[in-house]
PDB file of C-alpha atoms in Angstrom:
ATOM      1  CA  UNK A   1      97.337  80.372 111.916  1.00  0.00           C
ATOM      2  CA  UNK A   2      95.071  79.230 114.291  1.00  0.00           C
ATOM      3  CA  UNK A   3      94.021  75.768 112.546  1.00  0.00           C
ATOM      4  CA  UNK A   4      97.118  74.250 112.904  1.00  0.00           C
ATOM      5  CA  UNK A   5      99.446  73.523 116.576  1.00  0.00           C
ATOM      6  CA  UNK A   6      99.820  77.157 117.118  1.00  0.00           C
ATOM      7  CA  UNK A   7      96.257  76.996 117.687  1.00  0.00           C
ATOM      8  CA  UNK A   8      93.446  74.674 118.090  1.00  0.00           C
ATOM      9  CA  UNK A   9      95.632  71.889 116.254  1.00  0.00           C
ATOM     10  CA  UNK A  10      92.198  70.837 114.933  1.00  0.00           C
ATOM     11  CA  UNK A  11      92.267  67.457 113.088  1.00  0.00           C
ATOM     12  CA  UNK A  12      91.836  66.714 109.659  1.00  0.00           C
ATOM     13  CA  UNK A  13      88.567  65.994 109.960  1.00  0.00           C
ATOM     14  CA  UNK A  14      87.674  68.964 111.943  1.00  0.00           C
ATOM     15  CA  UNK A  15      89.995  71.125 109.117  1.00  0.00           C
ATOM     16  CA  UNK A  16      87.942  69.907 106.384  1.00  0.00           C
ATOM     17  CA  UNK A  17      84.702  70.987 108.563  1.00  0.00           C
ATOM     18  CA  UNK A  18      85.466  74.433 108.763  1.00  0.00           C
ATOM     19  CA  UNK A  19      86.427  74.411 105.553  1.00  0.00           C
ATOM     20  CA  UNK A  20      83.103  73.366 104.183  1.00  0.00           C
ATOM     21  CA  UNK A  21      81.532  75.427 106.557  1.00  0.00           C
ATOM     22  CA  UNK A  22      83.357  78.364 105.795  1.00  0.00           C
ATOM     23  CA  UNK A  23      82.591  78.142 101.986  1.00  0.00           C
ATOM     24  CA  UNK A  24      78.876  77.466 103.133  1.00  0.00           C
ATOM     25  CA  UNK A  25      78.645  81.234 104.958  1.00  0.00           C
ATOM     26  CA  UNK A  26      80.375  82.533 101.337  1.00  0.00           C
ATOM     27  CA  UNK A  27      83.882  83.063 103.308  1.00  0.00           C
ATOM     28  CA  UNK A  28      86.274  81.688 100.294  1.00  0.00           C
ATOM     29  CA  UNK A  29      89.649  82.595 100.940  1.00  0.00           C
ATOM     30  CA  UNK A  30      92.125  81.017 103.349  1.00  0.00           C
ATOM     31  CA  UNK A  31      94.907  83.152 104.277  1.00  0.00           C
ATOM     32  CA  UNK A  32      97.940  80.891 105.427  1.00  0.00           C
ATOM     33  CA  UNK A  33     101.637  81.515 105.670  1.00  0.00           C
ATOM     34  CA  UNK A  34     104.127  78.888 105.557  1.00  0.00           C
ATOM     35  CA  UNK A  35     105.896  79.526 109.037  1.00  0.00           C
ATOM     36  CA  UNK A  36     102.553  79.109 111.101  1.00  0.00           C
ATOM     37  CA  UNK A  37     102.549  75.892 113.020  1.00  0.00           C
ATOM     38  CA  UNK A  38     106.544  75.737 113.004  1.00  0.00           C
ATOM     39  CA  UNK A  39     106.147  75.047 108.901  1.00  0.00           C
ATOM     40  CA  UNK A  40     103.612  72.704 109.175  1.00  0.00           C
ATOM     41  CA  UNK A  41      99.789  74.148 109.222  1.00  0.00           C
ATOM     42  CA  UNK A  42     100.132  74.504 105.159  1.00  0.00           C
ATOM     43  CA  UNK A  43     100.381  71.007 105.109  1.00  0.00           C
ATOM     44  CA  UNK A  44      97.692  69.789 107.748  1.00  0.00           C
ATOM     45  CA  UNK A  45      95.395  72.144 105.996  1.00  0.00           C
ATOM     46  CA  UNK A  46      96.242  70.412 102.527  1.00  0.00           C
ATOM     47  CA  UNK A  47      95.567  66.936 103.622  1.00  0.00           C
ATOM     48  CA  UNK A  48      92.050  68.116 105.229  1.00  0.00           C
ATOM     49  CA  UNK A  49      91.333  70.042 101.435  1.00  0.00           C
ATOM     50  CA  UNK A  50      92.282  67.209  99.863  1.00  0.00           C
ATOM     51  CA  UNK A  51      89.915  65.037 102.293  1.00  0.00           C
ATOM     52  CA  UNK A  52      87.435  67.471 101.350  1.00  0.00           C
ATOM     53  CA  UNK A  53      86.802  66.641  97.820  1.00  0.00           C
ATOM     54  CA  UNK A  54      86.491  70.509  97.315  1.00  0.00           C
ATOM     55  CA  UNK A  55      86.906  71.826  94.269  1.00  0.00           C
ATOM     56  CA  UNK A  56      89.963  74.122  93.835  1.00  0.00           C
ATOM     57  CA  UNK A  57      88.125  76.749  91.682  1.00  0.00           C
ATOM     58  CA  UNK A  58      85.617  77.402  94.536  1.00  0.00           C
ATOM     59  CA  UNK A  59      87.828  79.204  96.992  1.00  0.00           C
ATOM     60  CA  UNK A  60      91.511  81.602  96.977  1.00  0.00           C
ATOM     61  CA  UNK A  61      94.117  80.784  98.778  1.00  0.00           C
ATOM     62  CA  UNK A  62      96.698  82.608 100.138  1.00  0.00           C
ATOM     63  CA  UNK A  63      99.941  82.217 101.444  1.00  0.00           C
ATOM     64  CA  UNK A  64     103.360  84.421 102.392  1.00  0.00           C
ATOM     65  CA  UNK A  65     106.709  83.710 102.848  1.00  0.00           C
ATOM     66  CA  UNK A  66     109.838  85.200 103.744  1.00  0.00           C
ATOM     67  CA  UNK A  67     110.446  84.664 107.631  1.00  0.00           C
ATOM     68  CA  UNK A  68     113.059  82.279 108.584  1.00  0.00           C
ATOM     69  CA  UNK A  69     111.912  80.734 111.739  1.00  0.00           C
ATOM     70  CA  UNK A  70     114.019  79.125 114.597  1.00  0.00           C
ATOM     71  CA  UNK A  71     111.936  76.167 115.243  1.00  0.00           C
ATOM     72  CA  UNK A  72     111.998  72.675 115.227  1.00  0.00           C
ATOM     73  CA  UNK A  73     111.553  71.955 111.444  1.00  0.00           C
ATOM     74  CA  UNK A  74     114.071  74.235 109.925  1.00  0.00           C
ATOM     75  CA  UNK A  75     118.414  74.636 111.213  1.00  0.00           C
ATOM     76  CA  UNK A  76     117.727  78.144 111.100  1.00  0.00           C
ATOM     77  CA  UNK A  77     120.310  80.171 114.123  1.00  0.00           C
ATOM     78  CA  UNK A  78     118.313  83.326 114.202  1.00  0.00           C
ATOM     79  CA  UNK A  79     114.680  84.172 113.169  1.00  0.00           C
ATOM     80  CA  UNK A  80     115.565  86.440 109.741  1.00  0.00           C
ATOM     81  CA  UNK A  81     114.161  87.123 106.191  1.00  0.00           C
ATOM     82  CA  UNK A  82     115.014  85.903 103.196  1.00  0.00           C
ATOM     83  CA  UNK A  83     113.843  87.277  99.388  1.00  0.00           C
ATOM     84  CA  UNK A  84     116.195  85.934  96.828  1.00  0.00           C
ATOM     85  CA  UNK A  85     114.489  84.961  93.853  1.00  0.00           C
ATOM     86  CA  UNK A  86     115.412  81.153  94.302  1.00  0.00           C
ATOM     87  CA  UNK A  87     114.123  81.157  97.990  1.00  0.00           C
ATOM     88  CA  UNK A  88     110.683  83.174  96.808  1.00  0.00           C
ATOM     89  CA  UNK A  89     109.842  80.594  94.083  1.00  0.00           C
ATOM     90  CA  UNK A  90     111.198  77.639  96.363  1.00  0.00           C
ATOM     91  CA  UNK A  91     109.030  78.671  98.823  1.00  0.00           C
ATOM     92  CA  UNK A  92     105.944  79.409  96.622  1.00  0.00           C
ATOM     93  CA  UNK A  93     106.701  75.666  94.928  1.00  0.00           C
ATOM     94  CA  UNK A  94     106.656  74.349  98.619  1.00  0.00           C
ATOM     95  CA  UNK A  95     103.752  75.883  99.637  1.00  0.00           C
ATOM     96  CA  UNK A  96     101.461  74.718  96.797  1.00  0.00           C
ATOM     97  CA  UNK A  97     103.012  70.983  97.101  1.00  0.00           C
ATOM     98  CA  UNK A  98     102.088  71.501 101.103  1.00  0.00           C
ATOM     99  CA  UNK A  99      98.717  73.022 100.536  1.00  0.00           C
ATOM    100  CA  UNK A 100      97.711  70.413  97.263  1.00  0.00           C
ATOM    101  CA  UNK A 101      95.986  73.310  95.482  1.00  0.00           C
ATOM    102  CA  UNK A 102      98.147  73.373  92.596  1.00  0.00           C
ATOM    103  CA  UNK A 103      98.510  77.242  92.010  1.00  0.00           C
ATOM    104  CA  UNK A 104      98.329  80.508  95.120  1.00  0.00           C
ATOM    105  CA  UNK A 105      95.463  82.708  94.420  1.00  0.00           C
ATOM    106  CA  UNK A 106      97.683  85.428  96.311  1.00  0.00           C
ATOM    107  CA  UNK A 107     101.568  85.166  97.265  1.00  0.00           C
ATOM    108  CA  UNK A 108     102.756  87.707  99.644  1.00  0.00           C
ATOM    109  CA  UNK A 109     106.424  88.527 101.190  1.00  0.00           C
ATOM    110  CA  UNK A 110     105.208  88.304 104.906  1.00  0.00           C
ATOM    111  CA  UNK A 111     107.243  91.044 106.548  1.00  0.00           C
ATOM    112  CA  UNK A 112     109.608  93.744 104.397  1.00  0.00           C
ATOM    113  CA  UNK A 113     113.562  92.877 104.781  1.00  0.00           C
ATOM    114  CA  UNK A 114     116.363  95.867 105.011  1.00  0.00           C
ATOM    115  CA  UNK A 115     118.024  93.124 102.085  1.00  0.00           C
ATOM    116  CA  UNK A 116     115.380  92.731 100.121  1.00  0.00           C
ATOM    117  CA  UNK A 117     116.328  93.835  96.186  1.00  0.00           C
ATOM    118  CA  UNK A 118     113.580  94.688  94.203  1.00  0.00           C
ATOM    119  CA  UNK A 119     115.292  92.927  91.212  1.00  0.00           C
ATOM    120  CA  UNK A 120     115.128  89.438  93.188  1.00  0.00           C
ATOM    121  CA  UNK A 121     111.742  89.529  94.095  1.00  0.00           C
ATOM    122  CA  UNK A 122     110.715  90.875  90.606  1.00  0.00           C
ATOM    123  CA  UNK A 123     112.691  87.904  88.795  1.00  0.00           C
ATOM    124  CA  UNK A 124     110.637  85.071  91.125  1.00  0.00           C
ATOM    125  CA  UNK A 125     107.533  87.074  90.832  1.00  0.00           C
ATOM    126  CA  UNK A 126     107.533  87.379  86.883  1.00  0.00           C
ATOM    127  CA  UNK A 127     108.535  83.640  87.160  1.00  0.00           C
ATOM    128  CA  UNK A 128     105.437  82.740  89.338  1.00  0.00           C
ATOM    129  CA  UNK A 129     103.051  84.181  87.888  1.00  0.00           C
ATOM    130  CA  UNK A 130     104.263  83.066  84.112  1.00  0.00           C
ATOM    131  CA  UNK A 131     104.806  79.657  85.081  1.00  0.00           C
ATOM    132  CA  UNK A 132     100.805  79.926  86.506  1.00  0.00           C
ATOM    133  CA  UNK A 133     101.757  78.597  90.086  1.00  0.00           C
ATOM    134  CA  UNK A 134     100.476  82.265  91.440  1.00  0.00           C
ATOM    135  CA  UNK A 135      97.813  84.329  90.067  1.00  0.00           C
ATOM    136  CA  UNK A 136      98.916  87.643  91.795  1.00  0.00           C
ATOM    137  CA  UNK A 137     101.415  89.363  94.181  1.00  0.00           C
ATOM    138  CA  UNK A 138     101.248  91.020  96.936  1.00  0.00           C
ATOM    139  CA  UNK A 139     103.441  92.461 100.020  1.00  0.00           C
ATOM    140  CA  UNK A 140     102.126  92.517 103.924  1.00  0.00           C
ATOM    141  CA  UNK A 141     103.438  95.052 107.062  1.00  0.00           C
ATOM    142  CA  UNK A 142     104.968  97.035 104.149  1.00  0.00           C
ATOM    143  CA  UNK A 143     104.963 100.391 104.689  1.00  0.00           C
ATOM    144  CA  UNK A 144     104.536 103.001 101.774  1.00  0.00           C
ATOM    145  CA  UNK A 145     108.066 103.448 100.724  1.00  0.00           C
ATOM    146  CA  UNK A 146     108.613 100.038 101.124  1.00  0.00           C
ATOM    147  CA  UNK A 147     105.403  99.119  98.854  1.00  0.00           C
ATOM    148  CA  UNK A 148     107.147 101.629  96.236  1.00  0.00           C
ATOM    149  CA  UNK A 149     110.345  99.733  96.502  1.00  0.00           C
ATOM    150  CA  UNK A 150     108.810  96.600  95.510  1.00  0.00           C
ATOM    151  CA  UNK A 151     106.569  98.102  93.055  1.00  0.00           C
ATOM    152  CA  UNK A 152     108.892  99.578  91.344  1.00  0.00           C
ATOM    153  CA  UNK A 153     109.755  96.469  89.555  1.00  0.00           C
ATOM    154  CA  UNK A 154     106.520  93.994  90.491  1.00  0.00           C
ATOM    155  CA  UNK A 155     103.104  95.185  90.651  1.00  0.00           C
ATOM    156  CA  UNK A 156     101.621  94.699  94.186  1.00  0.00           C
ATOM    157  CA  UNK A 157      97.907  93.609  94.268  1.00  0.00           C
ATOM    158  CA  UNK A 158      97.192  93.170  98.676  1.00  0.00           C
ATOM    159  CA  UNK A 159      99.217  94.330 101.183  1.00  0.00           C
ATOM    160  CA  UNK A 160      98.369  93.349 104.536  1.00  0.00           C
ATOM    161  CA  UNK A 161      98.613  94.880 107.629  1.00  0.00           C
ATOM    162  CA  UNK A 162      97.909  95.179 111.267  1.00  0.00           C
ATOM    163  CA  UNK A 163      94.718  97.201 111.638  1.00  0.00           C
ATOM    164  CA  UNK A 164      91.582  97.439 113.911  1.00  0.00           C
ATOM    165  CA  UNK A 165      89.962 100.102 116.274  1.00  0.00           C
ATOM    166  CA  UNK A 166      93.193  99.585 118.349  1.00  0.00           C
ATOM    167  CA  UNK A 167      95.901  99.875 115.699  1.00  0.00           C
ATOM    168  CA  UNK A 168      94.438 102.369 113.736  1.00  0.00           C
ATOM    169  CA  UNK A 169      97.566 104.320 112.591  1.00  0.00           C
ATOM    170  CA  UNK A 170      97.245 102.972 108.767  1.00  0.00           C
ATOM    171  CA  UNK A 171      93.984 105.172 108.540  1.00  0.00           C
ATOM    172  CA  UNK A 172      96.064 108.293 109.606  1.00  0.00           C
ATOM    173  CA  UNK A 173      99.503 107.991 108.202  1.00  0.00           C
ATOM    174  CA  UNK A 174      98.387 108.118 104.715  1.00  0.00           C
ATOM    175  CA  UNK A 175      99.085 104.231 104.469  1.00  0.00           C
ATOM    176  CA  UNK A 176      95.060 103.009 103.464  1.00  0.00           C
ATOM    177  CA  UNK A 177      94.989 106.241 101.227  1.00  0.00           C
ATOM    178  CA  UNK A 178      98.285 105.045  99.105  1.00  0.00           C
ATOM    179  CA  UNK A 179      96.813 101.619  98.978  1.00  0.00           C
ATOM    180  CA  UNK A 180      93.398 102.648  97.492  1.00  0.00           C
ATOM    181  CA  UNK A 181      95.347 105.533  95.308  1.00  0.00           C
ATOM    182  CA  UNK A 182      97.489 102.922  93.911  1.00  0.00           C
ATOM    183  CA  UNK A 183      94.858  99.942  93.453  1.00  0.00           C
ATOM    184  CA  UNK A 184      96.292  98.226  96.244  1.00  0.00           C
ATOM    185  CA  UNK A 185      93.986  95.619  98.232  1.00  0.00           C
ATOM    186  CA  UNK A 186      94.057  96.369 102.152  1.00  0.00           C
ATOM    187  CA  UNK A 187      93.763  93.138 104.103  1.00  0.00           C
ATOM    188  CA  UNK A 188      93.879  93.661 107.871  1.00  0.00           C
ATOM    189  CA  UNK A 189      95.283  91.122 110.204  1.00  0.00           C
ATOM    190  CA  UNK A 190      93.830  90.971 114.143  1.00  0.00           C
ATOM    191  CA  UNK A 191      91.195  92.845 113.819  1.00  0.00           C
ATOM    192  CA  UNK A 192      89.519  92.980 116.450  1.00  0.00           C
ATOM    193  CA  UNK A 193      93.053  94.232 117.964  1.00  0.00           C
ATOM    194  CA  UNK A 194      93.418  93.197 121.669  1.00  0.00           C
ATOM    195  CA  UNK A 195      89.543  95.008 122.991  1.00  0.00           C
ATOM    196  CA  UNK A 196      88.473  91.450 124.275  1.00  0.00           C
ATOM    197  CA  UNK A 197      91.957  90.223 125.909  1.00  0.00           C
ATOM    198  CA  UNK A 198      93.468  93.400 127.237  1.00  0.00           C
ATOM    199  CA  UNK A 199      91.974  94.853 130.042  1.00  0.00           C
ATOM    200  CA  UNK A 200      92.876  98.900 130.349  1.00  0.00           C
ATOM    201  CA  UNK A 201      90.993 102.087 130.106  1.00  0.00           C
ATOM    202  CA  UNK A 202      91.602 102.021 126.442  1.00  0.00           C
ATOM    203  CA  UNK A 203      89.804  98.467 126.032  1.00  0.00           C
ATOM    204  CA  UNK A 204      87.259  99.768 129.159  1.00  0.00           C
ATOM    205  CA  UNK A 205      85.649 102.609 127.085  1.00  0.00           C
ATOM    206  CA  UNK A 206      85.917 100.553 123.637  1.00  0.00           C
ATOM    207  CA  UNK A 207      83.616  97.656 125.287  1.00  0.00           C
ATOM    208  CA  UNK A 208      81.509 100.284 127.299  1.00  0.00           C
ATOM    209  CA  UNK A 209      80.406 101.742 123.590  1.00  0.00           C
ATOM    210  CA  UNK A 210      79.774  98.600 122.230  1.00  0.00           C
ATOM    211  CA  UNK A 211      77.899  97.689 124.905  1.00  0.00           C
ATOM    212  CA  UNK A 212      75.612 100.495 124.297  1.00  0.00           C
ATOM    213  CA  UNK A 213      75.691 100.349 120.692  1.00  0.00           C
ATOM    214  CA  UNK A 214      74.717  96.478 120.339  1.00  0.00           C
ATOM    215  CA  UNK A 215      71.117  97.071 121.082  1.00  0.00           C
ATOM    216  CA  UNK A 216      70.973  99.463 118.138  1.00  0.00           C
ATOM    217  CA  UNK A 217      72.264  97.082 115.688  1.00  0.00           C
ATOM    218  CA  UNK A 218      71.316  93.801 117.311  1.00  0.00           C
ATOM    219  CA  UNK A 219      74.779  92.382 116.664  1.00  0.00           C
ATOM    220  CA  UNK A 220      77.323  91.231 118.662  1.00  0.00           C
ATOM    221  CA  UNK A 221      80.636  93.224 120.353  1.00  0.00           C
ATOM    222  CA  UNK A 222      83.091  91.419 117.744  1.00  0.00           C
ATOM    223  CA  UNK A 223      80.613  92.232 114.841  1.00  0.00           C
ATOM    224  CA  UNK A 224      80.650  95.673 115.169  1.00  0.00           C
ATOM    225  CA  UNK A 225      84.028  96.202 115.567  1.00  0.00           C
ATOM    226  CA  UNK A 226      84.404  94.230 112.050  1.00  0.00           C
ATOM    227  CA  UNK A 227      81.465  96.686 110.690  1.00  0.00           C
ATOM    228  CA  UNK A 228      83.736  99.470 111.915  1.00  0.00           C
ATOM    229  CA  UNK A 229      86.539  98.455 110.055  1.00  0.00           C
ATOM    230  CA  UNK A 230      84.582  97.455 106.810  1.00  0.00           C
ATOM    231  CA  UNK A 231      82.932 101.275 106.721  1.00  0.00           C
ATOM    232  CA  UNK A 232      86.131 102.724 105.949  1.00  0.00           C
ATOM    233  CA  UNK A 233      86.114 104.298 102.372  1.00  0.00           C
ATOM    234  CA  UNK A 234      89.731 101.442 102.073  1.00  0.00           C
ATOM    235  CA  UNK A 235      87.547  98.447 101.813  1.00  0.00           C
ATOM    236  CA  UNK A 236      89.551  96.928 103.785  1.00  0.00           C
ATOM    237  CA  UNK A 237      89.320  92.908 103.872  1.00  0.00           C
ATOM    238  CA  UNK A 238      89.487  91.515 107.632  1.00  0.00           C
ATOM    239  CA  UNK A 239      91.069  88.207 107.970  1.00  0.00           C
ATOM    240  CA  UNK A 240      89.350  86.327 111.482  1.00  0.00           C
ATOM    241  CA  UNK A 241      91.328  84.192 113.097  1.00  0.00           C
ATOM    242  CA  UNK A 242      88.685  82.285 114.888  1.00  0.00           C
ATOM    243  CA  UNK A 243      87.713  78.316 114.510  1.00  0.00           C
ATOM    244  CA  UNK A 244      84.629  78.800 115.813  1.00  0.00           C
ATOM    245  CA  UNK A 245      81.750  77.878 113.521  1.00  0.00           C
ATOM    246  CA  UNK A 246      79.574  80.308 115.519  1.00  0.00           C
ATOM    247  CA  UNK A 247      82.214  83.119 115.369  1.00  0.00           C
ATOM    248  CA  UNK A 248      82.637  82.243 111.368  1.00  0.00           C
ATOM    249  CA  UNK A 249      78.987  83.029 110.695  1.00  0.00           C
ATOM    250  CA  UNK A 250      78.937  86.013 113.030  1.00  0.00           C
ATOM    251  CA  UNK A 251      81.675  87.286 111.484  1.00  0.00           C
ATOM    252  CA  UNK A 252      79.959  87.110 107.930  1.00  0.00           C
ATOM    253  CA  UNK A 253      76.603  88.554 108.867  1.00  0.00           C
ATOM    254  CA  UNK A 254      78.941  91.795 110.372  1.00  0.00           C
ATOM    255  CA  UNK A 255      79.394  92.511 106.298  1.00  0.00           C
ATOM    256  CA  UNK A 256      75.601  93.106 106.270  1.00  0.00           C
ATOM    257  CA  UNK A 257      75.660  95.390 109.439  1.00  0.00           C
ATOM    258  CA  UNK A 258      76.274  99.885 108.430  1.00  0.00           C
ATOM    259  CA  UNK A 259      77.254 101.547 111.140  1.00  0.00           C
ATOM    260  CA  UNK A 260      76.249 105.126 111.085  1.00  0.00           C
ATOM    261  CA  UNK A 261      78.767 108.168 111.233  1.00  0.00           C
ATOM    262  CA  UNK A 262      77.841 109.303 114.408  1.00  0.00           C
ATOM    263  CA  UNK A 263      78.413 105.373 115.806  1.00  0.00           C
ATOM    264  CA  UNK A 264      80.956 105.138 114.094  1.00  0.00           C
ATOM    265  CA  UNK A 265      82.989 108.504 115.448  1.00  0.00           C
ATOM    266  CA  UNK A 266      81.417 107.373 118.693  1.00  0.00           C
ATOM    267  CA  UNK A 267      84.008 104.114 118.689  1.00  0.00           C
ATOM    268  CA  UNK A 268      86.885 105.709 117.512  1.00  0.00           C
ATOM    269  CA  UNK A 269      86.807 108.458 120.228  1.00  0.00           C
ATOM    270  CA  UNK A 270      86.002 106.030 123.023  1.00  0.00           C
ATOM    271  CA  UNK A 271      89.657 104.113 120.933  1.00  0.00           C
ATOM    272  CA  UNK A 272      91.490 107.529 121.460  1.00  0.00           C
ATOM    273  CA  UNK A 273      90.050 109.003 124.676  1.00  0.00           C
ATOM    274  CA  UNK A 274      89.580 112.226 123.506  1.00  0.00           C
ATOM    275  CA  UNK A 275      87.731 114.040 120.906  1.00  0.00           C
ATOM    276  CA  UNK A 276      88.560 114.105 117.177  1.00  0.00           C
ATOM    277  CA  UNK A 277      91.102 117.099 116.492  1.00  0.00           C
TER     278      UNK A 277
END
């Protein structure tokens, strides 16, 4: 999301950098959705792949759809969702013309609609996937009941979700528990959650921890609170948002870094303010 105006607007050339860089550190999947940028990241990204001269088959791409935006792009009167079958598959079609990688790695609805029939999305998915423009499904910010909904008709592979040592509630609700029950591929969007922008006594004790704890692992504040997310029995998958080439490689090394259960406890109390029940 951050590539493309709604960010950095980074140029094709600088796209097709961090790109190659990415796939350098072993990062291989790109996780896009086809409102960010007003509709129009997808294709900036595609042109700076296609500049590239990457092959498809060495990285997964991912995209969701669903949100009708009210923009400059689309006549849309209100932001909404929409999950008819013709819209899903029109959308997927789009997104893989956009992105020039001739098939979606993952497709995901991006946010769960009170209109959304199973039936429809199951008729685009089955479609999608035996047509070969997507190799496998998935939902994100779906709760349980709403993964069952879907799931009762399409098999869900990823669902992704808002989760770091902020927004935690997934890991108590039962929500990371379902996924991994039910084979179900947690990705976690933000995070790092809002420790490094928000300034309260939440975010105050958070950085006062990892300010004590960085000397013990020799990594960085951001790495650690990737390496707390990452020790969670979930395997969780973050998704960074940075376009930093720095941040990128920091970012990977925090898969290396194993947090101990005392550290680890020691975060998520200093997240809550009080001891654990």
């Amino acid at each position: 999301m951050t590539w493309g105006i709604w960010g950095k607007d980074l140029s094709t050339e600088q796209m097709a950098s961090r790109i190659e860089h990415a796939l350098d550190l072993g990062i291989t999947s790109f996780d896009h959705a086809d409102i960010y940028g007003d509709y129009t990241t997808e294709a900036a990204f595609g042109e700076a792949f296609k500049a590239s001269g990457i092959d498809r088959s060495s990285m997964e791409i991912i995209t969701k759809c669903g949100i009708q935006y009210v923009g400059n792009t689309r006549q849309n009167v209100i932001k909404h969702y929409q999950y008819d079958a013709d819209y899903i598959v029109w959308s997927a079609e789009k997104s893989i013309a956009d992105l020039q990688c001739d098939y979606l790695d993952l497709f995901l609805l991006h946010r769960p609609s009170p209109l959304m029939h199973p039936e429809e999305v199951q008729k685009a998915a089955d479609r999608l996937l035996s047509e070969g423009k997507i190799r496998s499904f998935g939902v994100s910010n779906f709760t349980n009941s709403q993964s069952d909904l879907i799931a009762s008709k399409t098999a869900i592979s990823a669902n992704q979700i808002e989760f770091s040592l902020v927004a935690h509630q997934a890991m108590l609700d039962g929500s990371l528990d379902y996924m991994k029950l039910n084979g179900i591929v947690p990705m976690c969007w933000s995070p790092l959650g809002g420790v490094f922008k928000d300034d309260n006594e939440q975010t105050d004790r958070i950085k006062s921890t990892l300010e004590e704890l960085c000397p013990t692992y020799d990594a960085a504040p951001d790495q650690l609170l990737l390496a707390w997310i990452m020790k969670l029995p979930a395997a969780i998958h973050p998704v960074i948002g940075t376009t930093d080439p720095k941040r990128m490689k920091q970012a990977m090394e925090a898969t290396e870094i194993q947090l101990s259960e005392i550290d680890w406890f020691k975060l998520w109390v200093a997240s809550t303010g009080h001891k654990v029940p």
